[in-house]
PDB file of C-alpha atoms in Angstrom:
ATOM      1  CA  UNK J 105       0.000   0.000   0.000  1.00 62.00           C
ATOM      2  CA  UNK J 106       2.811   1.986  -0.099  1.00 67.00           C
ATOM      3  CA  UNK J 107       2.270   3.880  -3.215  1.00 81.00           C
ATOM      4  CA  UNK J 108      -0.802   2.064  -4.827  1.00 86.00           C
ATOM      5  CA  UNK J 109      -2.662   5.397  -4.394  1.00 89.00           C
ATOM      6  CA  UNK J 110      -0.544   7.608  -6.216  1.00 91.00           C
ATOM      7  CA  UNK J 111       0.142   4.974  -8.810  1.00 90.00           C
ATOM      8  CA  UNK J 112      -3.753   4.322  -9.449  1.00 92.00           C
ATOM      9  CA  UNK J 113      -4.515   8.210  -9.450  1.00 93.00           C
ATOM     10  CA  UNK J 114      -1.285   8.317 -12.018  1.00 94.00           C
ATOM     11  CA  UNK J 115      -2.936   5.195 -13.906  1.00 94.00           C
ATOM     12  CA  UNK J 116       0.314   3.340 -13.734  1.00 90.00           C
ATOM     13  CA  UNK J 117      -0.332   1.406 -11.169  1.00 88.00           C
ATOM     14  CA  UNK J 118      -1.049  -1.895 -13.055  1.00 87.00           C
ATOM     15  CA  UNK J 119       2.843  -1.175 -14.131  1.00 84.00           C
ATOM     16  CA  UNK J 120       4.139  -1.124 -11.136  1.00 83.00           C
ATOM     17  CA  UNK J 121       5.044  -4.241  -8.634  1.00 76.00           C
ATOM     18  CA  UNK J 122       5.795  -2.931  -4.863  1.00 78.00           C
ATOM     19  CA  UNK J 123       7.371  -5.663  -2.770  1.00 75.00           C
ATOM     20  CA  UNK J 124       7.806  -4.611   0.824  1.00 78.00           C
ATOM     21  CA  UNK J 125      10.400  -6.356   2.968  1.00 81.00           C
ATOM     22  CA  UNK J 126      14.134  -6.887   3.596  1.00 89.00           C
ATOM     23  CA  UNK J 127      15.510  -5.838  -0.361  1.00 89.00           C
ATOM     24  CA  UNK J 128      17.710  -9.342  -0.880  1.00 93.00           C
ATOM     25  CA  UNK J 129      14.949 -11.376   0.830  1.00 93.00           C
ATOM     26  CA  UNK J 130      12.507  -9.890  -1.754  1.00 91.00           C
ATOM     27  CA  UNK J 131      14.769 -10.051  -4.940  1.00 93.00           C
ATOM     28  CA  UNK J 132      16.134 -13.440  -4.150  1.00 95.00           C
ATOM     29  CA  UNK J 133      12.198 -14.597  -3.668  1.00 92.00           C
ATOM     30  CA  UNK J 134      11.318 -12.858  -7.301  1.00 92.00           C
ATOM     31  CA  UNK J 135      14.388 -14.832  -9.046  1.00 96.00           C
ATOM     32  CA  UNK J 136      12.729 -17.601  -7.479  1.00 96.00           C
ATOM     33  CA  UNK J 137       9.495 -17.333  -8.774  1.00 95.00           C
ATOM     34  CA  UNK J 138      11.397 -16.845 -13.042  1.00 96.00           C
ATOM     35  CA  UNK J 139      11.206 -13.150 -12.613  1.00 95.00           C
ATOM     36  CA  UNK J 140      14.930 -13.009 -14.392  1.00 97.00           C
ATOM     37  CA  UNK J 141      14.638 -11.144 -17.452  1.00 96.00           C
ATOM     38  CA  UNK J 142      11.004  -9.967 -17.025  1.00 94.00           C
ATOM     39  CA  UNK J 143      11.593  -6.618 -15.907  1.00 93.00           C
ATOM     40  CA  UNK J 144      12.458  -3.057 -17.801  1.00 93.00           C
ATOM     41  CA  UNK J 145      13.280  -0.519 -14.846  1.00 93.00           C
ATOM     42  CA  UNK J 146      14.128  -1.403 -11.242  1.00 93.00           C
ATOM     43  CA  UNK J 147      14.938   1.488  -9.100  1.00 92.00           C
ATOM     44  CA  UNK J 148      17.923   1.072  -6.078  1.00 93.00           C
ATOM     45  CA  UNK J 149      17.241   3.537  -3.291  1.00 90.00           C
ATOM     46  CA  UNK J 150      18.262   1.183   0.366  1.00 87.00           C
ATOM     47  CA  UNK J 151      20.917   0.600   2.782  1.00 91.00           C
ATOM     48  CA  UNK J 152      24.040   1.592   1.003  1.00 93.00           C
ATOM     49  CA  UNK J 153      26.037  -1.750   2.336  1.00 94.00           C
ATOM     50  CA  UNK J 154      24.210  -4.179   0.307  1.00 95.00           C
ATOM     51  CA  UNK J 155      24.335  -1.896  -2.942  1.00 95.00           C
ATOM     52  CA  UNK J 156      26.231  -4.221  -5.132  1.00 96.00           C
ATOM     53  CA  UNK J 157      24.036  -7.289  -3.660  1.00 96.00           C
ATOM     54  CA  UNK J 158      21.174  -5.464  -5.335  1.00 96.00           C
ATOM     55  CA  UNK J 159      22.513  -4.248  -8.137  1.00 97.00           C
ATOM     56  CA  UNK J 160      23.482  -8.086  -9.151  1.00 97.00           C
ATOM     57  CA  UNK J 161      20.062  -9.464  -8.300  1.00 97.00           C
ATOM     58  CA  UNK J 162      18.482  -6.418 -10.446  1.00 97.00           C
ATOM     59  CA  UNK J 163      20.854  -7.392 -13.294  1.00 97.00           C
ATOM     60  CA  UNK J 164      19.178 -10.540 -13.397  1.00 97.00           C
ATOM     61  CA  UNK J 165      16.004  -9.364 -13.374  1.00 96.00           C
ATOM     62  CA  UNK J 166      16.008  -6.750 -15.783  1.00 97.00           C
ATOM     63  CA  UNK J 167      15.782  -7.864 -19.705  1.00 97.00           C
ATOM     64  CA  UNK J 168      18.309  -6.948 -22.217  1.00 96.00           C
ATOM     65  CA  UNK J 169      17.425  -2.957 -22.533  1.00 96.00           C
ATOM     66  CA  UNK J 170      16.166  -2.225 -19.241  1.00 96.00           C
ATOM     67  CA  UNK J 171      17.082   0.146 -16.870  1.00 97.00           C
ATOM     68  CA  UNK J 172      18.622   0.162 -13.214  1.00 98.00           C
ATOM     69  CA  UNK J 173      18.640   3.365 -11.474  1.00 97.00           C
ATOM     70  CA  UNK J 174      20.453   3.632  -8.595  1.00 97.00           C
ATOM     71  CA  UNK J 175      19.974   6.586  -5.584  1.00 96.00           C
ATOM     72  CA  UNK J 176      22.421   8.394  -3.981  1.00 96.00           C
ATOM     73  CA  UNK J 177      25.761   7.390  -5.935  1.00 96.00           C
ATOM     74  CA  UNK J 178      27.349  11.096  -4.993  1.00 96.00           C
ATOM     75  CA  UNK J 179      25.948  11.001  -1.469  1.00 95.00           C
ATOM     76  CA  UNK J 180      26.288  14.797  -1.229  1.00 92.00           C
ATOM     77  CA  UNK J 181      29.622  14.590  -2.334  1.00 93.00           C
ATOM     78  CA  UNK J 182      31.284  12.501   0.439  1.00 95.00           C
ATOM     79  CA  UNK J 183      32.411   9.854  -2.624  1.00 95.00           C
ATOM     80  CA  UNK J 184      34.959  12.708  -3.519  1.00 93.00           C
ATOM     81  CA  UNK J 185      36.186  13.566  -0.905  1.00 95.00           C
ATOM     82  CA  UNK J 186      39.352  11.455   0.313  1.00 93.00           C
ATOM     83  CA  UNK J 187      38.644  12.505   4.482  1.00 96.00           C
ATOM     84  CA  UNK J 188      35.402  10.840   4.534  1.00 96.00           C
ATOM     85  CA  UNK J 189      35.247   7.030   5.472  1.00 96.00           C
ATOM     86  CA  UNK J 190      31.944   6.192   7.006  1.00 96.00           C
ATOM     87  CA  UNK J 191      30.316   3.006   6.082  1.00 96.00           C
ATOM     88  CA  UNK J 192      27.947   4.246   3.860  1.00 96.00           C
ATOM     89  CA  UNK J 193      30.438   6.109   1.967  1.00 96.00           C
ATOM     90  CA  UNK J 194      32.808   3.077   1.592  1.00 96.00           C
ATOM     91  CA  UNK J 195      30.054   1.309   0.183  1.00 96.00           C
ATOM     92  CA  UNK J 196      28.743   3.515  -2.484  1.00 96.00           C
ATOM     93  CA  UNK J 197      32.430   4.467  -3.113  1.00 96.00           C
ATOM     94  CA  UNK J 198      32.794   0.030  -3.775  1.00 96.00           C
ATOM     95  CA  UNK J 199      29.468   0.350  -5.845  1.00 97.00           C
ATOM     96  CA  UNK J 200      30.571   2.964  -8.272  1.00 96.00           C
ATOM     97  CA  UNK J 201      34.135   0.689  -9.042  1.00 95.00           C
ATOM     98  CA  UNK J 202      31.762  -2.041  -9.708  1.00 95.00           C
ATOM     99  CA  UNK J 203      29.836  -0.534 -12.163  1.00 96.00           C
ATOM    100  CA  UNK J 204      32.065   1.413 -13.823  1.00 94.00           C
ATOM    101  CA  UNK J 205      33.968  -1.597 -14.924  1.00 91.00           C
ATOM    102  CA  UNK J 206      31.216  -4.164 -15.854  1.00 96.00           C
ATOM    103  CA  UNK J 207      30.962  -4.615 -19.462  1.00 95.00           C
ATOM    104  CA  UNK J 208      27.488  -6.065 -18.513  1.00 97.00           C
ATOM    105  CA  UNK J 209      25.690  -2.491 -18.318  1.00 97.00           C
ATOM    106  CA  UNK J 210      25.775   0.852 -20.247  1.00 97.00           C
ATOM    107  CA  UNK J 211      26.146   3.344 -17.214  1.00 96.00           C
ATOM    108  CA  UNK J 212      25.614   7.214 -17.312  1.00 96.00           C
ATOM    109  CA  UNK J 213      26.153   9.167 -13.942  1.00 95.00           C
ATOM    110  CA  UNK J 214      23.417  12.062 -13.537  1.00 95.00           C
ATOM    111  CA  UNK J 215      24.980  14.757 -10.940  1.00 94.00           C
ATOM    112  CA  UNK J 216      21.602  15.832  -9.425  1.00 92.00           C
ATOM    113  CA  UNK J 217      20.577  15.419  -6.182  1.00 91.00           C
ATOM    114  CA  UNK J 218      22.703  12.982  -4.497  1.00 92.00           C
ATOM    115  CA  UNK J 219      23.777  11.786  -7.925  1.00 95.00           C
ATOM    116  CA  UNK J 220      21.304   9.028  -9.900  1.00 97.00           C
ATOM    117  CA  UNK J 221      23.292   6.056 -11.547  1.00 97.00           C
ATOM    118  CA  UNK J 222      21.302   4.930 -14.605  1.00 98.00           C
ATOM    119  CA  UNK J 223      22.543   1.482 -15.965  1.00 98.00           C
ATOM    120  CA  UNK J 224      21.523   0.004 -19.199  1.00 98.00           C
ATOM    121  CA  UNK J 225      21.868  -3.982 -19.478  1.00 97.00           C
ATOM    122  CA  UNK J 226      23.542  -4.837 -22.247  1.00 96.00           C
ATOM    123  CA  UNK J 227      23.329  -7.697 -24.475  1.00 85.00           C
ATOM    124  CA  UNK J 228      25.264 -10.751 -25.016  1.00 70.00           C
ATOM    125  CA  UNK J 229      29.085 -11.068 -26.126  1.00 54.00           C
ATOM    126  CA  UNK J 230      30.132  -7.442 -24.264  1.00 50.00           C
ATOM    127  CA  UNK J 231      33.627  -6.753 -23.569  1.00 53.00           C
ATOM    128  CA  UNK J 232      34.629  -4.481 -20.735  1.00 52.00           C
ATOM    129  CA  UNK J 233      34.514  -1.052 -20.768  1.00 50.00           C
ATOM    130  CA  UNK J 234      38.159   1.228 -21.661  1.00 50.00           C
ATOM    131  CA  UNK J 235      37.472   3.684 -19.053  1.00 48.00           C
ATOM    132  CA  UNK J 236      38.181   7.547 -20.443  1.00 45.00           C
ATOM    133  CA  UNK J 237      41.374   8.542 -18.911  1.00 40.00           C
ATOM    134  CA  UNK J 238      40.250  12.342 -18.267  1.00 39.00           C
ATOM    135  CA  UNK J 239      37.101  11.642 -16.309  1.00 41.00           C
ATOM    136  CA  UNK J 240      38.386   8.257 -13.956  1.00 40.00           C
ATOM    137  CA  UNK J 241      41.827   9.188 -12.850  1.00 38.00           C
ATOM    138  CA  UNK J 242      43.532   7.175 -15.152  1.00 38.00           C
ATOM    139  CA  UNK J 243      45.641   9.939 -16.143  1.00 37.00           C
ATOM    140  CA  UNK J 244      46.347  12.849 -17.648  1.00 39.00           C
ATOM    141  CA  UNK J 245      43.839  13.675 -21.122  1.00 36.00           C
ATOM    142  CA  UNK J 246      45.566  13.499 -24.160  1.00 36.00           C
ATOM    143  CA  UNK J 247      43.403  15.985 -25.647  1.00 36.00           C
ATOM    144  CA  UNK J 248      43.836  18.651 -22.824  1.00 37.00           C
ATOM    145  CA  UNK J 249      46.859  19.637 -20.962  1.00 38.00           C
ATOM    146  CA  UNK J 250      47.005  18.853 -17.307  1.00 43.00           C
ATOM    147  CA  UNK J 251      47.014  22.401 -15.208  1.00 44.00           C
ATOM    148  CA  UNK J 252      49.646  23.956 -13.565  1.00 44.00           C
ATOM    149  CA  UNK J 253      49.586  23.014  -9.742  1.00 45.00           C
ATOM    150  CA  UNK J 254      51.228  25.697  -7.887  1.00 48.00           C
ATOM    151  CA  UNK J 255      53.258  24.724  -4.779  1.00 48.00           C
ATOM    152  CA  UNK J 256      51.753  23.964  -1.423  1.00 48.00           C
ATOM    153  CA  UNK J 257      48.228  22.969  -4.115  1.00 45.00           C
ATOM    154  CA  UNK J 258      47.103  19.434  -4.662  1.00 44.00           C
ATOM    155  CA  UNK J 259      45.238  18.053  -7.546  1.00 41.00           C
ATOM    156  CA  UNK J 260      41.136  17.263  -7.174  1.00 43.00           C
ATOM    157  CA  UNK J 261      40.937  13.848  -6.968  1.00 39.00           C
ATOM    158  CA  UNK J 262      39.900  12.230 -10.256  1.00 38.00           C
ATOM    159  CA  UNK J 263      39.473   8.765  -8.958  1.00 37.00           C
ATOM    160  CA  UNK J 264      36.347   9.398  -6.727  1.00 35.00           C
ATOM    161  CA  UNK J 265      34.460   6.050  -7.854  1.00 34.00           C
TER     162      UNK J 265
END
């Protein structure tokens, strides 16, 4: 009953499955029942330690096309910055390395909020992802010269994920 109002008054509501309960309890259940593959969006937004648990069981579920989206990946900017090491932090920090690398998804990053992850499934045969160099700390762009640092200054740190 959690949103079934809203939904109905939206007339989505017959689009829409709700399953209330511990997140890996409830995925694990809809695997169960042959609900991999049968799904086009499934939307992330729980405890930030089991991130990557859900994000595998939603890759199953989700067909070839469909969409993960996944809440908080910037969490207010704490991912970026190098002082912070809370749990949650760690974990979303652990998340975004996963994703970035797997060849299994097409991933775009939208910086709003505390920072959306939206993750295309891919199909069959992928190979892993060349990550750009500029954008994921893996050095220096080729197309743009790095900036002068002037003494006593560090360097933003790139490698955030």
């Amino acid at each position: 009953s959690f949103g079934n109002r809203y939904w109905a008054e939206a007339g989505v509501g017959y689009k829409i499955y709700f399953v209330p309960g511990p997140a890996v309890d409830s995925l694990d259940a809809l695997l169960a029942e042959g609900g991999a593959g049968q799904f086009d969006f499934v939307f992330i937004d729980a405890d930030k330690r089991n991130m990557e648990a859900y994000y595998e069981r939603a890759l199953k579920l989700v067909r070839r096309g469909g969409v993960i989206a996944v809440d908080n990946t910037l969490w207010d900017g704490k991912v970026a910055d190098p002082s912070v090491h809370d749990e949650a932090t760690k974990a979303i920090r652990g998340f975004n390395a996963t994703v970035i690398d797997d060849g299994r998804v097409s991933l775009s990053l939208v910086p709003i909020g505390d920072g959306l992850t939206l993750l295309r499934k891919r199909g069959r045969g992928v190979k892993k992802r060349r990550r750009p160099a500029a954008l994921w700390g893996g050095g220096p762009s080729r197309s743009l010269p790095a900036a002068p640092v002037e003494q006593g200054q560090t360097r933003p740190n790139a490698e955030f994920w």
